[in-house]
Amino acid sequence: MKDNFLVALAGQQNAGKSTTYNMITGANQHVANYPGVTVDKKVGSYREGKTRYEVVDLPGTYSLTSFSLEERVSREFLLEEKPDVVVNVMDATCLRRSLYFTFQVLEMNFPVTVALNMMDVAASQGLTIDLKELTNRLGVDVVATVGRKGKGKQALKAAIRKAVNQESYSRPVVIDYGDLETHAKALEEQLAADASLGVLYPLRWLAIKLLENDSEARRIVETKHANGKVIIEEALSRRMAFEDETGVDTSDYIVACRDRVAGEIVDACVTKEEDSGQPISERIDRWVLNRALAPFFLLATVYLIYELSIVQGYELTKYTWPFLAKFRDIVASVLPPAGLIEDSLLRSMILWMVDSANTLLNYVPIFLILFALIAILEDSGYMARIAFILDRIFHSFGLHGQSTLPFILGGVFAGGCAVPGIMSTKGIPDERSRLATILTVPFMNCLAKIPLYTLLVNIYFADHKSWAMFFISTITIIMALIIAKLLTTTVLKGRETAPFIMEMPNYHAPTFFGVAQRSLERTWEYIKKVGSIVVAVSLCVFSLLQFPGLSEDRMDYYETEMNKAIATFDSKVAGNAYADLATGEKMLPLLNLYDDYKRARMNASGKEGAARVDSSFKEANPETFVLIKPRGDKAAKIVNRALRKVSTARKSLRRKIKEEKIKTSFFGMIGRSLEPVTQYAGFDWKINIALISSFAARESSVATMGVLYQQGADDNQTLEQRMDNESQHNGMNSLHALAVILFFALYPPCLAATIMVKVQTGSYRWMLFSIFFPTAVGFGVASAVFTFGSAIGASGITMMKGFYVLALSVALLIALAHKIASDKVSASYKYQPSNQ
C-alpha cells in the first residue's frame, strides 16, 4: 500500500492559502524555486502514522491559463507531477469568484478537496453557507476552515486522507457549455485517436483549452499528438465558426458558462442576512481608497516601512556588526599572520571574501524587519491596495503598482538601499514589470551615493545647494520611469505579462507565526543564495584590484622606508627593560598584536565590552600586554609610544602601497586606457578609477578620491579643499561635476545589488545586462550634457536646469501618450469588489 502522497495546495490569491498551508504542515517546511524560474516553491509535509503527506503550496492564481508565470508554473506542476489530491483553498466571502478556479481544476480530472477558508469573516458579513449542499453540487468534499486560527485542521486532513485512498474517482460537477459542446466533443474524439495522449492529459480539458486558443494547449497537442497540426487547425476553424454563428467571443462564452454555474451554486448554497450591513473591509476602503486620502495613507505606510526597516534596521546593525567583526578576527587568527607592509596572497584573498560576505550579512537585521513588514502588508490585504492606487501611473511606464515598495526601499527617500529594494520585487506578479523594476531600482539614491553627491555639490554647486539636491533627489525617479518604458518596449517586450485584474481582498489580522515564518524563510534564502555567489564575484573584483601588483623596485623602496621606521623604533627601546619582547623577530608579532587590540577596542561596545577585550588580550598575551596597555610602568610607556609611531608609519606605507596598487592594477590600467573615451564626459583617469572602484561599494568612490587627491597636499586639508585646489590646475568645473553626478545616478548596481539581480532573475545574462546597459546609458547622458554644455559655454547649473526640463517633458509626454492609448483599452483595468 502506498505510504507517501503528494498534495497540491491551489487557489486564487488572497484566499488564505498560506495560512492553510502553515496550519497543516506546521514548521516542517522549506522554500526553494521551481526549476528555471524565480517563483517560490513552498514544500512542507506531515505524517499520519507511517503515511507521509508532502504538501506543495502552488503560486496563487486566478485561473489556470498560461497568461502569467505563476499560472504556467501551477498548471505545469499539476500536469507533470500529477498530485494524488488537489486541495482547493476557497475564500468563503467570495464564493462565486473562487468557483471559477475550482471548475478548471475539476476539469483536469484531479481528486479535489475544497478547504472553504475564512468562514469567520463570512459569518461576520452575515453570510451562511450550506456545506452539505455545496458538497452535493460540486461532487467533492468541502471542509470549513479558518486557517489563521487553525480551525478545521483535522477535518481537512481527514478529507485529504479520504481523497487519496479512494480506489476510483468519478468526475464531479461538469460544466455544460451549451452550443460549444458539439465542437468540444468533436475535438475530444480527435484527440482520443492517440491513446498515449489520454494517459498524459485529460482530453475534455485539452479540447476546451484548444477552443480557448490557449498557447500551451496548442504546444502540447502539436508536439505530442501524431495529427497535432491538423487538430489545431480544426480547433481554430470550429472556434471561428462558433463566433460567426453566435457573434460571441469563444473565450468570453466559456467564462460566462462557468459563471452561470457558479451563480446557480451560490444561489443554492449561500444566504445573507438582510441587515448584516456593509462589510468592514468596504468601510475601511471608504477611507483608505478615498481619492483625496489614499495618497496620504500610502505615503504614511511607505514611510513607516522605510523608517522601521532601513533606518531602525540599520540601527540594529550596530549590535550585529560586532559579531561579524569578531568572526573576521577569528578567520584572521587562523590565517598566516599579517606581513609588515604587505600581507600574503592567501590572507588578503580570504579576508577580502570574508569582508564582502560580511557587507552582505550586515543587511540581515534590515531584511528581517523588511520581510516581516511585507508579510504584514500582504496578509492584511493592504498590499493589493497599494498596487491599486499606483498601478495606473506606473503602468504608463511599463511598471506595476507593486513597484512602489522597491523604489521606496531603493532610495526614493535619500538613504535607501538597492539590495532590499531588489529583494522586494519578488512580489510583483507581472514578469515584464518585475524585471523592469529590478533593473531600475539601482537608479534610486541609496545611502552610499550620498557622500559623492555631497562632495561634488559642496565644491561645485555651493551657491545652489538646495536646487542641486532637489535635482539629484528627483531626476533619478524621472530617469527610472523613462528607462523602464524604454526597457519594456524593447528588450523586455517579449516577456511574460498578464491582463491586470485588481481584486480587493478582505482585511485580515496577520498572525505572528505566519509573519515570523515568512520573514525568517526569506531572510534565510537571501543568506544562502548570496553566499553561493559572493565568493566567485568578490574573487574577481579582488583580482582586478590586486594584480599585477608592484614591481620589485617599488616594493624595495617601501621596505627601505619601513626599515627606517623600525630602526627608529629600535633606537628608542634600546636598553629598555622590555627590549627583548619588542625587537628583532618579536617586533612584528608585537606590532600585529597592537593593531589587533586597537581594532578590537574600536569594535567593542561600552565599558563592559572594552573590559572584556582587555581581559581576553591580557589572558592570551600575559607577557606583552603591558606594552599594549601600560599602566604606571614607565619603561612600558616608552615602548608603547614608540610602538604607536611605528604602527602609524606602517599604516601610512600600507596605504601608499594600496594607492599605487590601484594605479597599476588592472582597474587602474583600465582607468587610464579609458581616458580617450571618457574625456567626452569630462572624466580623467582619477574619476575613472573612482567610479570603477565604486562598483564594489558605492562608498569606495569618495574613499578612492581621498587617496588619489592627496599627493603633495596638506594633510590637514579636507578632501573638498584638496579637490578644489587641484581643480584650479586640471580645469575641472561644475559642468564636469554635473556629468559625474548624472553618470553616478545611472551607474550600474554595486557588487551587492548586482548579486541580488542574479538572485532575483536567476540569470547571469541579466546580471551582466544590469552592468553594461546602465553604463552605456549613464555615459551617453553624461557625454551629451558635457559636450553640449561645453559647446555653448554653459555652466553646470544652467545645464542642470535644462536637462531637468528635458527629462520631465519626456516623462510627461510618455504618460500622455499612454493615457491616450489606454483610453481605447480601459477594460484592461477591472476592479472586483470583495463582496459577492
PDB file of C-alpha atoms in Angstrom, residues 83-271:
ATOM      1  CA  PRO A  83      -0.576  15.085  -7.335  1.00  0.00           C
ATOM      2  CA  ASP A  84      -2.675  12.494  -5.530  1.00  0.00           C
ATOM      3  CA  VAL A  85      -5.103  15.187  -4.421  1.00  0.00           C
ATOM      4  CA  VAL A  86      -5.560  18.915  -5.017  1.00  0.00           C
ATOM      5  CA  VAL A  87      -6.709  20.914  -2.005  1.00  0.00           C
ATOM      6  CA  ASN A  88      -8.512  23.913  -3.459  1.00  0.00           C
ATOM      7  CA  VAL A  89      -8.491  26.740  -0.904  1.00  0.00           C
ATOM      8  CA  MET A  90     -11.500  28.987  -1.475  1.00  0.00           C
ATOM      9  CA  ASP A  91     -12.476  32.314   0.068  1.00  0.00           C
ATOM     10  CA  ALA A  92     -15.864  31.818   1.739  1.00  0.00           C
ATOM     11  CA  THR A  93     -16.637  35.528   1.373  1.00  0.00           C
ATOM     12  CA  CYS A  94     -16.144  35.420  -2.423  1.00  0.00           C
ATOM     13  CA  LEU A  95     -17.536  32.009  -3.300  1.00  0.00           C
ATOM     14  CA  ARG A  96     -18.731  32.875  -6.798  1.00  0.00           C
ATOM     15  CA  ARG A  97     -15.364  34.263  -7.859  1.00  0.00           C
ATOM     16  CA  SER A  98     -13.487  31.373  -6.221  1.00  0.00           C
ATOM     17  CA  LEU A  99     -15.539  28.757  -8.083  1.00  0.00           C
ATOM     18  CA  TYR A 100     -14.078  29.939 -11.403  1.00  0.00           C
ATOM     19  CA  PHE A 101     -10.731  28.424 -10.397  1.00  0.00           C
ATOM     20  CA  THR A 102     -12.366  25.349  -8.880  1.00  0.00           C
ATOM     21  CA  PHE A 103     -14.127  24.432 -12.126  1.00  0.00           C
ATOM     22  CA  GLN A 104     -10.843  24.494 -14.006  1.00  0.00           C
ATOM     23  CA  VAL A 105      -9.164  22.155 -11.511  1.00  0.00           C
ATOM     24  CA  LEU A 106     -12.127  19.784 -11.677  1.00  0.00           C
ATOM     25  CA  GLU A 107     -11.958  19.737 -15.479  1.00  0.00           C
ATOM     26  CA  MET A 108      -8.381  18.452 -15.159  1.00  0.00           C
ATOM     27  CA  ASN A 109      -9.803  15.302 -13.507  1.00  0.00           C
ATOM     28  CA  PHE A 110      -7.837  15.525 -10.259  1.00  0.00           C
ATOM     29  CA  PRO A 111      -9.210  14.265  -6.961  1.00  0.00           C
ATOM     30  CA  VAL A 112     -10.189  17.527  -5.280  1.00  0.00           C
ATOM     31  CA  THR A 113     -10.888  18.516  -1.705  1.00  0.00           C
ATOM     32  CA  VAL A 114     -12.184  22.031  -1.040  1.00  0.00           C
ATOM     33  CA  ALA A 115     -10.986  23.976   2.004  1.00  0.00           C
ATOM     34  CA  LEU A 116     -13.610  26.693   2.407  1.00  0.00           C
ATOM     35  CA  ASN A 117     -11.475  29.216   4.254  1.00  0.00           C
ATOM     36  CA  MET A 118     -12.265  32.465   6.101  1.00  0.00           C
ATOM     37  CA  MET A 119     -15.548  31.148   7.443  1.00  0.00           C
ATOM     38  CA  ASP A 120     -15.258  33.524  10.396  1.00  0.00           C
ATOM     39  CA  VAL A 121     -15.092  36.526   8.045  1.00  0.00           C
ATOM     40  CA  ALA A 122     -18.078  35.199   6.096  1.00  0.00           C
ATOM     41  CA  ALA A 123     -20.055  34.904   9.317  1.00  0.00           C
ATOM     42  CA  SER A 124     -19.147  38.470  10.308  1.00  0.00           C
ATOM     43  CA  GLN A 125     -20.556  39.620   6.966  1.00  0.00           C
ATOM     44  CA  GLY A 126     -23.835  37.830   7.641  1.00  0.00           C
ATOM     45  CA  LEU A 127     -23.158  35.001   5.169  1.00  0.00           C
ATOM     46  CA  THR A 128     -24.415  31.476   5.870  1.00  0.00           C
ATOM     47  CA  ILE A 129     -23.093  28.655   3.642  1.00  0.00           C
ATOM     48  CA  ASP A 130     -24.794  25.263   3.396  1.00  0.00           C
ATOM     49  CA  LEU A 131     -21.758  22.983   3.321  1.00  0.00           C
ATOM     50  CA  LYS A 132     -23.778  19.845   2.648  1.00  0.00           C
ATOM     51  CA  GLU A 133     -25.498  21.376  -0.385  1.00  0.00           C
ATOM     52  CA  LEU A 134     -22.209  22.776  -1.646  1.00  0.00           C
ATOM     53  CA  THR A 135     -20.632  19.327  -1.329  1.00  0.00           C
ATOM     54  CA  ASN A 136     -23.502  17.784  -3.305  1.00  0.00           C
ATOM     55  CA  ARG A 137     -23.335  20.449  -6.016  1.00  0.00           C
ATOM     56  CA  LEU A 138     -19.581  20.188  -6.510  1.00  0.00           C
ATOM     57  CA  GLY A 139     -19.325  16.437  -6.019  1.00  0.00           C
ATOM     58  CA  VAL A 140     -16.264  16.774  -3.768  1.00  0.00           C
ATOM     59  CA  ASP A 141     -15.728  17.102  -0.025  1.00  0.00           C
ATOM     60  CA  VAL A 142     -15.961  20.659   1.313  1.00  0.00           C
ATOM     61  CA  VAL A 143     -14.375  21.427   4.692  1.00  0.00           C
ATOM     62  CA  ALA A 144     -14.921  24.678   6.610  1.00  0.00           C
ATOM     63  CA  THR A 145     -11.641  26.201   7.825  1.00  0.00           C
ATOM     64  CA  VAL A 146     -10.208  29.305   9.460  1.00  0.00           C
ATOM     65  CA  GLY A 147      -6.549  28.871   8.545  1.00  0.00           C
ATOM     66  CA  ARG A 148      -5.086  31.669  10.624  1.00  0.00           C
ATOM     67  CA  LYS A 149      -6.758  30.253  13.770  1.00  0.00           C
ATOM     68  CA  GLY A 150      -6.070  26.591  12.985  1.00  0.00           C
ATOM     69  CA  LYS A 151      -9.776  25.692  12.808  1.00  0.00           C
ATOM     70  CA  GLY A 152     -10.736  22.785  10.570  1.00  0.00           C
ATOM     71  CA  LYS A 153      -7.257  21.264  10.577  1.00  0.00           C
ATOM     72  CA  GLN A 154      -8.225  17.699  11.491  1.00  0.00           C
ATOM     73  CA  ALA A 155     -11.323  17.704   9.277  1.00  0.00           C
ATOM     74  CA  LEU A 156      -9.208  18.839   6.307  1.00  0.00           C
ATOM     75  CA  LYS A 157      -6.622  16.138   6.943  1.00  0.00           C
ATOM     76  CA  ALA A 158      -9.405  13.556   7.124  1.00  0.00           C
ATOM     77  CA  ALA A 159     -10.786  14.757   3.779  1.00  0.00           C
ATOM     78  CA  ILE A 160      -7.310  14.532   2.234  1.00  0.00           C
ATOM     79  CA  ARG A 161      -6.903  11.012   3.575  1.00  0.00           C
ATOM     80  CA  LYS A 162     -10.272  10.023   2.105  1.00  0.00           C
ATOM     81  CA  ALA A 163      -9.433  11.529  -1.280  1.00  0.00           C
ATOM     82  CA  VAL A 164      -6.063   9.788  -1.683  1.00  0.00           C
ATOM     83  CA  ASN A 165      -7.336   6.390  -0.524  1.00  0.00           C
ATOM     84  CA  GLN A 166     -10.388   6.040  -2.768  1.00  0.00           C
ATOM     85  CA  GLU A 167      -9.898   3.382  -5.414  1.00  0.00           C
ATOM     86  CA  SER A 168     -11.916   5.071  -8.167  1.00  0.00           C
ATOM     87  CA  TYR A 169     -12.735   8.684  -8.838  1.00  0.00           C
ATOM     88  CA  SER A 170     -15.815   9.799 -10.756  1.00  0.00           C
ATOM     89  CA  ARG A 171     -15.899  13.239 -12.311  1.00  0.00           C
ATOM     90  CA  PRO A 172     -17.794  15.748 -10.138  1.00  0.00           C
ATOM     91  CA  VAL A 173     -19.748  18.722 -11.451  1.00  0.00           C
ATOM     92  CA  VAL A 174     -19.482  19.115 -15.224  1.00  0.00           C
ATOM     93  CA  ILE A 175     -19.899  22.488 -16.894  1.00  0.00           C
ATOM     94  CA  ASP A 176     -22.393  22.417 -19.753  1.00  0.00           C
ATOM     95  CA  TYR A 177     -21.018  24.676 -22.488  1.00  0.00           C
ATOM     96  CA  GLY A 178     -24.255  24.646 -24.476  1.00  0.00           C
ATOM     97  CA  ASP A 179     -23.739  25.344 -28.169  1.00  0.00           C
ATOM     98  CA  LEU A 180     -20.000  24.773 -27.768  1.00  0.00           C
ATOM     99  CA  GLU A 181     -20.418  21.193 -26.536  1.00  0.00           C
ATOM    100  CA  THR A 182     -20.633  19.795 -30.066  1.00  0.00           C
ATOM    101  CA  HIS A 183     -17.302  21.325 -31.001  1.00  0.00           C
ATOM    102  CA  ALA A 184     -15.671  20.238 -27.732  1.00  0.00           C
ATOM    103  CA  LYS A 185     -16.801  16.617 -28.121  1.00  0.00           C
ATOM    104  CA  ALA A 186     -15.631  16.510 -31.733  1.00  0.00           C
ATOM    105  CA  LEU A 187     -12.170  17.721 -30.744  1.00  0.00           C
ATOM    106  CA  GLU A 188     -12.113  15.287 -27.812  1.00  0.00           C
ATOM    107  CA  GLU A 189     -12.759  12.382 -30.189  1.00  0.00           C
ATOM    108  CA  GLN A 190      -9.942  13.524 -32.478  1.00  0.00           C
ATOM    109  CA  LEU A 191      -7.566  13.812 -29.540  1.00  0.00           C
ATOM    110  CA  ALA A 192      -8.537  10.301 -28.344  1.00  0.00           C
ATOM    111  CA  ALA A 193      -7.211   8.840 -31.608  1.00  0.00           C
ATOM    112  CA  ASP A 194      -3.760   8.968 -29.997  1.00  0.00           C
ATOM    113  CA  ALA A 195      -4.160   6.698 -26.964  1.00  0.00           C
ATOM    114  CA  SER A 196      -0.934   7.913 -25.301  1.00  0.00           C
ATOM    115  CA  LEU A 197      -2.200  11.497 -25.087  1.00  0.00           C
ATOM    116  CA  GLY A 198      -5.203  10.474 -22.989  1.00  0.00           C
ATOM    117  CA  VAL A 199      -2.858   8.883 -20.461  1.00  0.00           C
ATOM    118  CA  LEU A 200      -0.921  12.127 -20.009  1.00  0.00           C
ATOM    119  CA  TYR A 201      -3.689  14.739 -20.179  1.00  0.00           C
ATOM    120  CA  PRO A 202      -7.474  14.940 -19.601  1.00  0.00           C
ATOM    121  CA  LEU A 203      -8.869  15.140 -23.130  1.00  0.00           C
ATOM    122  CA  ARG A 204     -12.009  17.175 -22.412  1.00  0.00           C
ATOM    123  CA  TRP A 205      -9.885  19.781 -20.621  1.00  0.00           C
ATOM    124  CA  LEU A 206      -7.491  19.842 -23.566  1.00  0.00           C
ATOM    125  CA  ALA A 207     -10.352  20.264 -26.046  1.00  0.00           C
ATOM    126  CA  ILE A 208     -11.800  23.207 -24.083  1.00  0.00           C
ATOM    127  CA  LYS A 209      -8.354  24.789 -23.917  1.00  0.00           C
ATOM    128  CA  LEU A 210      -7.937  24.478 -27.678  1.00  0.00           C
ATOM    129  CA  LEU A 211     -11.235  26.275 -28.159  1.00  0.00           C
ATOM    130  CA  GLU A 212      -9.957  28.983 -25.790  1.00  0.00           C
ATOM    131  CA  ASN A 213      -6.937  29.248 -28.116  1.00  0.00           C
ATOM    132  CA  ASP A 214      -4.611  28.504 -25.192  1.00  0.00           C
ATOM    133  CA  SER A 215      -0.974  28.657 -26.379  1.00  0.00           C
ATOM    134  CA  GLU A 216       0.298  25.939 -24.042  1.00  0.00           C
ATOM    135  CA  ALA A 217      -2.517  23.567 -25.054  1.00  0.00           C
ATOM    136  CA  ARG A 218      -1.626  24.123 -28.709  1.00  0.00           C
ATOM    137  CA  ARG A 219       2.001  23.310 -27.952  1.00  0.00           C
ATOM    138  CA  ILE A 220       1.046  20.091 -26.146  1.00  0.00           C
ATOM    139  CA  VAL A 221      -1.147  18.873 -28.991  1.00  0.00           C
ATOM    140  CA  GLU A 222       1.319  19.867 -31.708  1.00  0.00           C
ATOM    141  CA  THR A 223       4.288  18.115 -30.051  1.00  0.00           C
ATOM    142  CA  LYS A 224       2.582  15.071 -28.533  1.00  0.00           C
ATOM    143  CA  HIS A 225      -0.170  14.095 -30.984  1.00  0.00           C
ATOM    144  CA  ALA A 226       0.517  12.462 -34.319  1.00  0.00           C
ATOM    145  CA  ASN A 227      -2.005  14.727 -36.089  1.00  0.00           C
ATOM    146  CA  GLY A 228      -1.424  17.702 -33.836  1.00  0.00           C
ATOM    147  CA  LYS A 229      -1.270  20.385 -36.528  1.00  0.00           C
ATOM    148  CA  VAL A 230      -4.467  19.122 -38.142  1.00  0.00           C
ATOM    149  CA  ILE A 231      -6.313  19.178 -34.802  1.00  0.00           C
ATOM    150  CA  ILE A 232      -5.075  22.703 -34.027  1.00  0.00           C
ATOM    151  CA  GLU A 233      -6.338  23.915 -37.398  1.00  0.00           C
ATOM    152  CA  GLU A 234      -9.632  22.123 -36.760  1.00  0.00           C
ATOM    153  CA  ALA A 235      -9.941  23.803 -33.343  1.00  0.00           C
ATOM    154  CA  LEU A 236      -9.316  27.211 -34.887  1.00  0.00           C
ATOM    155  CA  SER A 237     -11.874  26.539 -37.588  1.00  0.00           C
ATOM    156  CA  ARG A 238     -14.502  25.460 -35.071  1.00  0.00           C
ATOM    157  CA  ARG A 239     -13.747  28.464 -32.877  1.00  0.00           C
ATOM    158  CA  MET A 240     -14.222  30.845 -35.807  1.00  0.00           C
ATOM    159  CA  ALA A 241     -17.374  29.037 -36.914  1.00  0.00           C
ATOM    160  CA  PHE A 242     -18.868  29.307 -33.427  1.00  0.00           C
ATOM    161  CA  GLU A 243     -18.100  33.017 -33.247  1.00  0.00           C
ATOM    162  CA  ASP A 244     -19.580  33.605 -36.705  1.00  0.00           C
ATOM    163  CA  GLU A 245     -22.769  31.767 -35.715  1.00  0.00           C
ATOM    164  CA  THR A 246     -23.240  33.376 -32.306  1.00  0.00           C
ATOM    165  CA  GLY A 247     -21.394  36.684 -32.610  1.00  0.00           C
ATOM    166  CA  VAL A 248     -19.804  35.948 -29.211  1.00  0.00           C
ATOM    167  CA  ASP A 249     -16.109  35.543 -28.437  1.00  0.00           C
ATOM    168  CA  THR A 250     -15.437  31.882 -27.585  1.00  0.00           C
ATOM    169  CA  SER A 251     -13.339  32.618 -24.516  1.00  0.00           C
ATOM    170  CA  ASP A 252     -15.944  35.036 -23.180  1.00  0.00           C
ATOM    171  CA  TYR A 253     -18.655  32.445 -23.774  1.00  0.00           C
ATOM    172  CA  ILE A 254     -16.728  29.800 -21.796  1.00  0.00           C
ATOM    173  CA  VAL A 255     -16.261  32.225 -18.911  1.00  0.00           C
ATOM    174  CA  ALA A 256     -19.964  33.075 -18.994  1.00  0.00           C
ATOM    175  CA  CYS A 257     -20.928  29.388 -18.821  1.00  0.00           C
ATOM    176  CA  ARG A 258     -18.730  28.854 -15.801  1.00  0.00           C
ATOM    177  CA  ASP A 259     -20.055  31.990 -14.150  1.00  0.00           C
ATOM    178  CA  ARG A 260     -23.636  30.836 -14.758  1.00  0.00           C
ATOM    179  CA  VAL A 261     -22.994  27.535 -12.955  1.00  0.00           C
ATOM    180  CA  ALA A 262     -21.162  29.363 -10.182  1.00  0.00           C
ATOM    181  CA  GLY A 263     -24.149  31.682  -9.764  1.00  0.00           C
ATOM    182  CA  GLU A 264     -26.534  28.746  -9.523  1.00  0.00           C
ATOM    183  CA  ILE A 265     -24.383  27.119  -6.840  1.00  0.00           C
ATOM    184  CA  VAL A 266     -24.109  30.335  -4.827  1.00  0.00           C
ATOM    185  CA  ASP A 267     -27.858  30.940  -5.041  1.00  0.00           C
ATOM    186  CA  ALA A 268     -28.491  27.430  -3.746  1.00  0.00           C
ATOM    187  CA  CYS A 269     -25.834  27.374  -1.011  1.00  0.00           C
ATOM    188  CA  VAL A 270     -25.392  30.913   0.299  1.00  0.00           C
ATOM    189  CA  THR A 271     -27.802  33.124   2.213  1.00  0.00           C
TER     190      THR A 271
END
